[in-house]
């Protein structure tokens, strides 16, 4: 395995390229070089709930698999306020979700180790699993290849009660286990069988059977195939909600200030991103997950729930498990719960985090370091061979993927002109013996012509097979590989230790946008 720098993954204006360049004026810290300043700010704050939070974290890790002894020791120090954290997060997609989810995890581990060396104090990598989200359609599918087609098939789980309405952490996972095994079978059948397939299949079936939630399935994937030197945090947990009560209350009390500030956070030059700036930035759970909005003197939901501020604060105190964060309040809650040095995000997150800095300031905090996740393209030796046969480099291909060779019907018809002339001549000769002979002759020769056309098209398809293979592996459906493919095809092609090997090589590299040659 070899890792090389590969900036061709993103355009020059991508948030992944601009976060530490063109966007620095909207950040409190200009990158990892200002890590010590961030640590000093955190040292001036208090986190009285850390001891209890670490107890919950330890309890959760037993669900996913034990952590290493050094990490457990760091958790003990975190409980005493003597360690920092580095955070990333993602929705809990089936089979690990798109590849960029595991890339986020690899980045937060690497950046935590780097920060630890720079500060001389323990830093814990934390993956915040977005189990409070309710977008079932975002997590319930994988993409599989189809024979001689550039279009991948979206293979999705069936709907279940409250899907798309309740948090995914509340959905019934048990009833989907058979479907997940069948999905895995289809996913592997769409791949070429390798020496790794039987082991991978057996391990994933076991993991499906052992899991009792989307979070456990997702976390189990990361534990099994990445390692046990990071923390998996499931925020949709009653005891964590209890620790969040003070921050929930602050968000409610500061609603008007947040609203007025947030309306003016977008500046010319920032990426365009849709954010609901009128919401109260908290969800209320009553069977379904409903966004709270303040209208006049009350907080309401679309289903008719209505609370005065006093009533809402009382409800938060009595039933914190009925509340969760939205995309805006989650970063604030992370900063409240954890001494967060930095957040590792992708292009979408970077885009909306740029508008959040003034909200951190409302709480007398600064926004943590905003760090881009690993961007990667996994390329096999077979892929490289096919690119060479097409006389293009990987970089050229990513910038301009090769289209199919088009079948030229008009040129084929021109080639058939002599045959058409012969058909006419034979038909006329047959006609001398009766019209039915003419009809039979013309039918037989026309059928032969269509068979020749079909055979020419099959030859054309075979010419395109190499290009189709490159497309589905490197730029599936003209989208980045990391956004479409899951971990499973890669594990099947390159072995169940693949991401542990990538983790080791990436840790030693200096690159954050990588070409991974396996």
XYZ file of C-alpha atoms in Angstrom:
518
model
C 0.000 0.000 0.000
C 1.175 3.511 -0.811
C -0.389 6.887 -0.025
C 0.295 9.877 -2.263
C -0.879 13.472 -2.238
C -3.929 13.952 -4.466
C -5.389 17.461 -4.591
C -7.307 16.591 -7.774
C -10.104 15.214 -5.593
C -11.539 18.690 -5.050
C -11.818 21.889 -7.007
C -9.902 24.953 -5.841
C -13.090 26.547 -4.490
C -14.152 23.482 -2.482
C -14.535 24.066 1.279
C -12.034 21.224 1.714
C -9.424 23.406 -0.004
C -10.527 26.759 1.375
C -11.064 26.029 5.080
C -7.488 26.906 6.011
C -7.010 29.437 3.238
C -9.870 31.584 1.940
C -12.140 30.955 4.927
C -9.747 31.834 7.748
C -11.381 35.224 8.378
C -14.504 33.409 9.587
C -12.633 31.130 12.008
C -11.467 31.769 15.556
C -8.422 29.558 15.032
C -6.550 29.420 11.749
C -5.613 25.757 11.835
C -3.634 23.245 13.839
C -0.813 25.760 14.357
C -3.097 27.631 16.792
C -3.849 24.516 18.807
C -2.137 25.830 21.937
C -4.343 28.936 21.985
C -7.423 26.721 21.855
C -6.081 24.551 24.674
C -5.534 27.659 26.801
C -9.117 28.751 26.239
C -10.407 25.326 27.305
C -8.182 25.427 30.381
C -10.060 28.541 31.444
C -13.431 26.804 31.278
C -15.010 24.253 33.617
C -16.716 20.973 32.732
C -18.164 19.750 36.056
C -20.077 16.897 34.414
C -17.012 15.121 32.956
C -16.805 12.450 35.643
C -20.400 11.366 34.995
C -19.986 11.673 31.230
C -16.969 9.366 31.256
C -18.983 6.785 33.188
C -21.615 6.851 30.437
C -18.963 6.718 27.711
C -17.347 3.660 29.302
C -20.718 1.969 29.550
C -21.425 2.672 25.881
C -18.065 1.313 24.731
C -18.956 -2.110 26.114
C -21.747 -2.152 23.525
C -19.299 -1.681 20.676
C -16.250 -3.499 22.041
C -13.566 -2.732 24.598
C -11.146 0.131 24.043
C -7.377 -0.092 24.430
C -5.811 0.249 27.854
C -4.067 3.555 26.940
C -7.398 5.014 25.810
C -9.079 3.853 28.994
C -6.363 5.615 30.983
C -7.006 8.792 28.990
C -10.706 8.525 29.842
C -9.761 8.464 33.521
C -7.812 11.678 32.996
C -10.720 13.214 31.067
C -12.972 12.501 34.042
C -10.585 14.624 36.125
C -10.456 17.417 33.552
C -6.885 16.533 32.590
C -7.445 15.561 28.955
C -8.867 17.137 25.805
C -10.990 15.731 23.004
C -11.094 15.961 19.230
C -14.535 15.332 17.708
C -16.087 14.251 14.441
C -19.457 12.734 13.649
C -21.802 11.273 11.086
C -25.153 9.583 10.644
C -25.150 5.854 11.396
C -25.491 4.491 7.865
C -25.910 0.759 7.307
C -22.646 -1.077 6.628
C -20.744 2.011 7.790
C -22.405 4.439 5.394
C -20.389 6.093 2.587
C -16.606 5.816 2.743
C -16.228 9.386 3.935
C -17.629 8.319 7.325
C -14.640 6.078 7.997
C -12.351 8.798 6.597
C -13.701 11.176 9.256
C -12.833 8.622 11.906
C -9.320 8.097 10.540
C -8.795 11.871 10.528
C -9.974 12.470 14.076
C -7.644 9.710 15.295
C -4.688 11.180 13.412
C -5.400 14.750 14.511
C -5.840 13.650 18.122
C -2.450 11.945 18.098
C -0.906 15.002 16.483
C -2.475 17.338 19.048
C -1.302 15.092 21.872
C 2.276 15.331 20.654
C 2.040 19.104 20.285
C 0.465 19.755 23.704
C 2.039 17.004 25.753
C -1.397 16.210 27.201
C -3.847 13.374 26.426
C -6.275 13.948 23.560
C -9.174 11.543 22.965
C -10.658 11.011 19.476
C -14.460 10.935 19.659
C -16.894 9.887 16.935
C -20.291 11.465 17.659
C -22.869 9.106 16.141
C -25.858 11.139 14.999
C -28.466 8.734 16.378
C -30.732 11.657 17.241
C -31.260 12.416 13.533
C -34.542 11.243 12.003
C -33.605 11.102 8.318
C -34.055 7.357 7.760
C -33.583 7.720 3.986
C -30.015 8.931 4.609
C -28.924 5.768 6.416
C -30.981 2.869 5.008
C -29.217 2.037 1.764
C -26.120 0.978 -0.123
C -25.278 1.103 -3.832
C -24.549 -2.021 -5.877
C -23.068 -2.356 -9.352
C -25.018 -3.724 -12.323
C -23.622 -5.666 -15.252
C -22.373 -3.434 -18.087
C -23.945 -0.346 -16.553
C -22.492 2.876 -15.230
C -25.597 3.345 -13.078
C -25.392 1.822 -9.623
C -28.534 0.448 -8.052
C -29.757 1.981 -4.809
C -30.567 -0.940 -2.528
C -32.665 0.328 0.387
C -34.256 -1.251 3.439
C -38.043 -1.261 3.637
C -39.813 1.329 5.726
C -40.545 0.578 9.361
C -42.849 2.266 11.897
C -41.917 5.918 12.530
C -39.107 5.830 9.932
C -38.372 9.419 8.925
C -40.300 10.787 11.910
C -38.555 9.459 15.027
C -34.824 9.514 15.769
C -33.037 6.577 14.191
C -31.913 5.617 17.680
C -35.567 4.831 18.483
C -36.329 2.712 15.402
C -36.886 -1.040 15.572
C -33.657 -2.544 14.292
C -34.537 -6.168 15.071
C -37.180 -6.437 12.352
C -34.618 -5.444 9.689
C -32.000 -8.115 10.400
C -33.155 -10.540 7.699
C -33.299 -7.687 5.187
C -29.775 -6.606 6.151
C -28.410 -10.117 5.561
C -30.160 -10.196 2.175
C -28.782 -6.723 1.365
C -25.290 -7.949 2.261
C -25.723 -10.944 -0.042
C -26.773 -8.705 -2.933
C -23.913 -6.323 -2.218
C -21.330 -9.110 -2.307
C -22.961 -10.810 -5.324
C -22.526 -7.573 -7.263
C -18.797 -7.861 -6.534
C -16.246 -10.351 -7.836
C -15.769 -13.105 -5.281
C -12.314 -13.025 -3.682
C -10.425 -14.960 -1.050
C -11.764 -12.424 1.480
C -15.461 -12.875 0.663
C -16.312 -15.858 2.931
C -14.627 -14.335 5.991
C -16.146 -10.908 5.378
C -19.617 -12.349 4.896
C -19.418 -14.423 8.074
C -18.139 -11.510 10.165
C -20.818 -9.127 8.926
C -23.647 -11.626 9.440
C -22.434 -12.143 13.011
C -22.318 -8.386 13.532
C -25.875 -7.971 12.220
C -27.122 -10.670 14.572
C -25.269 -9.211 17.570
C -26.533 -5.660 16.962
C -29.743 -4.298 18.465
C -29.715 -0.796 16.979
C -28.402 1.162 14.019
C -25.834 2.687 16.361
C -24.574 -0.689 17.514
C -24.341 -1.947 13.934
C -22.494 1.168 12.768
C -20.229 1.276 15.816
C -19.528 -2.432 15.474
C -18.366 -1.885 11.882
C -15.930 0.787 12.996
C -14.635 -1.272 15.924
C -14.166 -4.422 13.844
C -12.549 -2.874 10.802
C -10.793 0.255 12.135
C -9.730 -0.434 15.725
C -10.388 0.273 19.398
C -8.342 3.411 20.058
C -11.238 5.856 19.721
C -14.519 6.588 21.508
C -17.911 6.027 19.916
C -20.423 8.392 21.516
C -24.160 7.759 21.222
C -25.838 11.020 22.297
C -29.363 9.578 22.141
C -29.044 8.245 25.664
C -31.094 9.347 28.669
C -28.088 9.868 30.940
C -26.371 12.058 28.343
C -29.565 14.042 27.900
C -29.576 14.660 31.656
C -26.069 16.098 31.400
C -27.232 18.335 28.546
C -29.995 19.989 30.601
C -28.019 23.163 31.491
C -27.174 23.745 27.819
C -30.701 23.004 26.630
C -31.898 25.659 29.061
C -29.325 28.179 27.876
C -30.378 27.638 24.258
C -33.981 28.335 25.223
C -33.155 31.386 27.337
C -30.856 32.847 24.687
C -33.298 32.123 21.869
C -33.865 35.757 20.894
C -30.134 36.548 20.939
C -29.369 33.428 18.888
C -32.115 34.323 16.424
C -30.969 37.911 15.945
C -27.308 36.947 15.696
C -27.852 34.018 13.360
C -29.846 36.108 10.888
C -26.697 38.094 10.134
C -23.987 35.435 10.205
C -23.873 34.812 6.453
C -21.314 36.961 4.680
C -20.444 37.416 1.024
C -17.941 34.772 0.001
C -19.237 32.052 2.304
C -20.566 28.875 0.651
C -24.308 28.946 0.067
C -25.978 26.524 2.452
C -29.570 26.160 3.603
C -30.034 26.587 7.353
C -33.273 27.161 9.221
C -32.385 30.362 11.041
C -35.873 30.906 12.473
C -36.039 27.666 14.508
C -35.400 27.293 18.234
C -32.715 24.720 17.276
C -34.118 22.022 19.557
C -36.316 19.040 18.728
C -39.118 17.820 20.953
C -39.816 14.072 21.043
C -43.336 12.775 21.532
C -43.306 9.584 19.498
C -41.975 11.612 16.592
C -39.211 14.221 16.442
C -40.565 17.758 15.984
C -38.611 20.975 15.565
C -39.461 23.733 18.024
C -40.079 27.253 16.728
C -40.820 30.341 18.778
C -43.919 32.266 17.758
C -44.680 35.379 19.790
C -44.478 34.248 23.426
C -44.565 30.463 22.944
C -42.491 27.589 21.563
C -44.534 25.438 19.187
C -44.276 22.444 16.854
C -46.137 21.699 13.625
C -48.135 18.978 15.385
C -49.559 21.459 17.831
C -47.360 21.214 20.911
C -47.134 24.569 22.659
C -44.954 25.678 25.581
C -44.326 28.980 27.232
C -40.647 29.528 28.044
C -41.282 28.613 31.682
C -43.146 25.449 30.690
C -40.423 24.474 28.253
C -37.691 24.917 30.861
C -39.690 22.798 33.306
C -40.176 20.078 30.673
C -36.437 20.058 29.952
C -35.724 19.650 33.659
C -38.262 16.864 34.136
C -37.884 14.996 30.830
C -34.553 15.805 29.134
C -34.850 12.582 27.100
C -37.640 14.295 25.135
C -35.221 16.811 23.619
C -32.397 16.680 21.094
C -30.229 19.053 19.087
C -30.481 20.127 15.502
C -27.644 20.816 13.068
C -27.005 24.242 14.628
C -27.200 23.409 18.332
C -25.266 20.142 18.069
C -21.867 21.879 17.639
C -22.693 24.076 20.645
C -23.696 21.038 22.703
C -20.462 19.248 21.766
C -18.521 22.235 23.045
C -20.553 22.268 26.255
C -20.150 18.551 26.969
C -16.538 18.066 25.917
C -13.282 20.061 26.077
C -13.198 20.068 22.276
C -9.948 21.146 20.647
C -11.259 20.772 17.136
C -13.989 19.389 14.930
C -13.240 17.302 11.837
C -15.771 17.897 9.061
C -16.441 17.386 5.390
C -17.304 20.060 2.802
C -20.961 20.370 3.828
C -20.185 20.735 7.517
C -17.396 23.217 6.886
C -19.861 25.293 4.859
C -22.391 25.706 7.644
C -19.911 25.809 10.542
C -18.556 29.054 9.073
C -21.827 30.717 10.070
C -21.763 29.376 13.638
C -18.824 31.321 15.092
C -20.945 34.243 16.388
C -23.205 31.741 18.192
C -20.253 30.354 20.143
C -19.414 33.908 21.145
C -22.898 34.334 22.672
C -21.843 31.756 25.265
C -18.469 33.459 25.825
C -16.684 30.645 24.014
C -14.623 30.511 20.868
C -15.362 28.106 18.052
C -13.044 25.066 18.087
C -10.543 24.428 15.326
C -12.322 23.438 12.124
C -10.321 20.724 10.366
C -11.050 19.066 7.001
C -11.470 15.300 7.003
C -9.352 12.971 4.930
C -10.352 13.018 1.289
C -9.311 9.826 -0.470
C -9.518 7.766 -3.615
C -8.714 4.056 -3.331
C -7.131 2.719 -6.520
C -6.141 -0.894 -7.137
C -3.315 -2.108 -9.364
C -5.989 -3.403 -11.738
C -7.541 0.075 -11.912
C -4.118 1.522 -12.691
C -3.621 -1.038 -15.459
C -6.933 -0.131 -17.065
C -6.146 3.577 -16.856
C -2.834 2.897 -18.558
C -4.640 1.001 -21.325
C -6.848 4.062 -21.802
C -3.714 6.284 -21.831
C -4.886 8.527 -18.973
C -3.563 9.211 -15.481
C -5.718 8.959 -12.359
C -5.719 12.738 -12.069
C -6.814 13.178 -15.696
C -9.544 10.600 -15.236
C -10.975 12.220 -12.085
C -11.043 15.602 -13.775
C -12.603 14.230 -16.982
C -13.987 10.666 -16.713
C -13.978 8.770 -19.980
C -17.426 8.445 -21.607
C -18.662 5.305 -23.330
C -17.729 4.725 -26.950
C -21.020 5.568 -28.669
C -22.501 3.195 -31.238
C -22.846 5.033 -34.554
C -26.044 3.749 -36.175
C -25.599 6.018 -39.174
C -22.079 4.711 -39.879
C -23.276 1.136 -39.462
C -26.090 1.771 -41.946
C -23.543 3.076 -44.433
C -21.484 -0.091 -43.983
C -24.642 -2.105 -44.634
C -25.343 -0.351 -47.927
C -23.926 -3.190 -50.069
C -25.944 -5.678 -48.040
C -29.100 -3.593 -48.523
C -28.418 -3.574 -52.278
C -27.976 -7.338 -52.215
C -31.235 -7.704 -50.243
C -33.088 -5.722 -52.877
C -31.601 -7.807 -55.696
C -32.379 -11.135 -54.020
C -35.900 -9.981 -53.210
C -36.542 -9.014 -56.809
C -35.248 -12.396 -58.036
C -37.465 -14.179 -55.503
C -40.432 -12.100 -56.610
C -40.254 -13.740 -60.048
C -41.393 -16.941 -58.355
C -44.177 -15.332 -56.345
C -44.729 -12.570 -53.821
C -44.505 -14.913 -50.847
C -40.947 -15.832 -51.867
C -40.088 -12.145 -52.063
C -41.538 -11.592 -48.594
C -39.663 -14.573 -47.126
C -36.378 -13.519 -48.697
C -36.701 -9.915 -47.533
C -37.660 -11.028 -43.990
C -34.703 -13.428 -43.708
C -32.185 -10.888 -44.941
C -33.581 -8.053 -42.765
C -33.423 -10.357 -39.745
C -29.798 -11.149 -40.597
C -29.033 -7.422 -40.839
C -30.507 -6.804 -37.372
C -28.488 -9.704 -35.975
C -25.355 -8.147 -37.438
C -26.299 -4.814 -35.837
C -26.885 -6.493 -32.450
C -23.540 -8.300 -32.687
C -21.772 -5.031 -33.518
C -23.398 -3.434 -30.483
C -22.268 -6.323 -28.274
C -18.722 -5.805 -29.517
C -19.156 -2.115 -28.698
C -20.292 -2.987 -25.162
C -17.210 -5.126 -24.696
C -15.075 -2.186 -25.767
C -16.865 -0.105 -23.117
C -16.542 -2.712 -20.370
C -13.166 -1.331 -19.261
C -14.505 2.214 -19.125
C -17.625 1.126 -17.254
C -15.497 -0.706 -14.703
C -13.345 2.377 -14.165
C -16.449 4.516 -13.808
C -18.146 2.346 -11.183
C -14.939 2.013 -9.163
C -13.410 5.486 -9.343
C -16.241 7.911 -10.151
C -19.505 6.020 -9.612
C -22.373 7.868 -11.282
C -19.945 10.783 -11.836
C -19.695 11.360 -8.072
C -16.673 10.993 -5.784
C -15.979 7.398 -4.795
C -16.037 8.397 -1.113
C -19.643 9.631 -1.319
C -21.188 6.572 -3.030
C -19.349 3.367 -2.144
C -19.447 1.748 1.289
C -16.698 -0.036 3.185
C -17.946 -3.494 2.135
C -16.787 -3.563 -1.516
C -13.351 -2.324 -0.460
C -13.067 -4.907 2.304
C -14.109 -7.605 -0.160
C -11.541 -6.548 -2.762
C -8.595 -5.796 -0.515
C -9.119 -7.704 2.748
C -10.736 -7.196 6.146
C -7.609 -5.432 7.447
C -7.763 -2.768 4.713
C -8.831 0.202 6.853
C -6.442 -0.696 9.635
C -3.657 -0.676 7.036
C -4.883 2.660 5.653
C -5.029 4.020 9.197
C -1.403 3.060 9.797
C -0.134 4.520 6.500
C -2.250 7.673 6.788
C -0.952 8.305 10.307
C 2.587 8.400 8.924
C 1.732 10.554 5.917
C 1.624 14.342 5.723
C -1.327 14.403 3.350
C -5.041 15.051 3.910
C -6.139 14.566 0.297
C -4.839 11.177 -0.687
C -4.513 8.674 -3.476
C -4.431 5.271 -1.762
C -2.818 2.627 -3.957
C -3.551 -0.937 -2.893
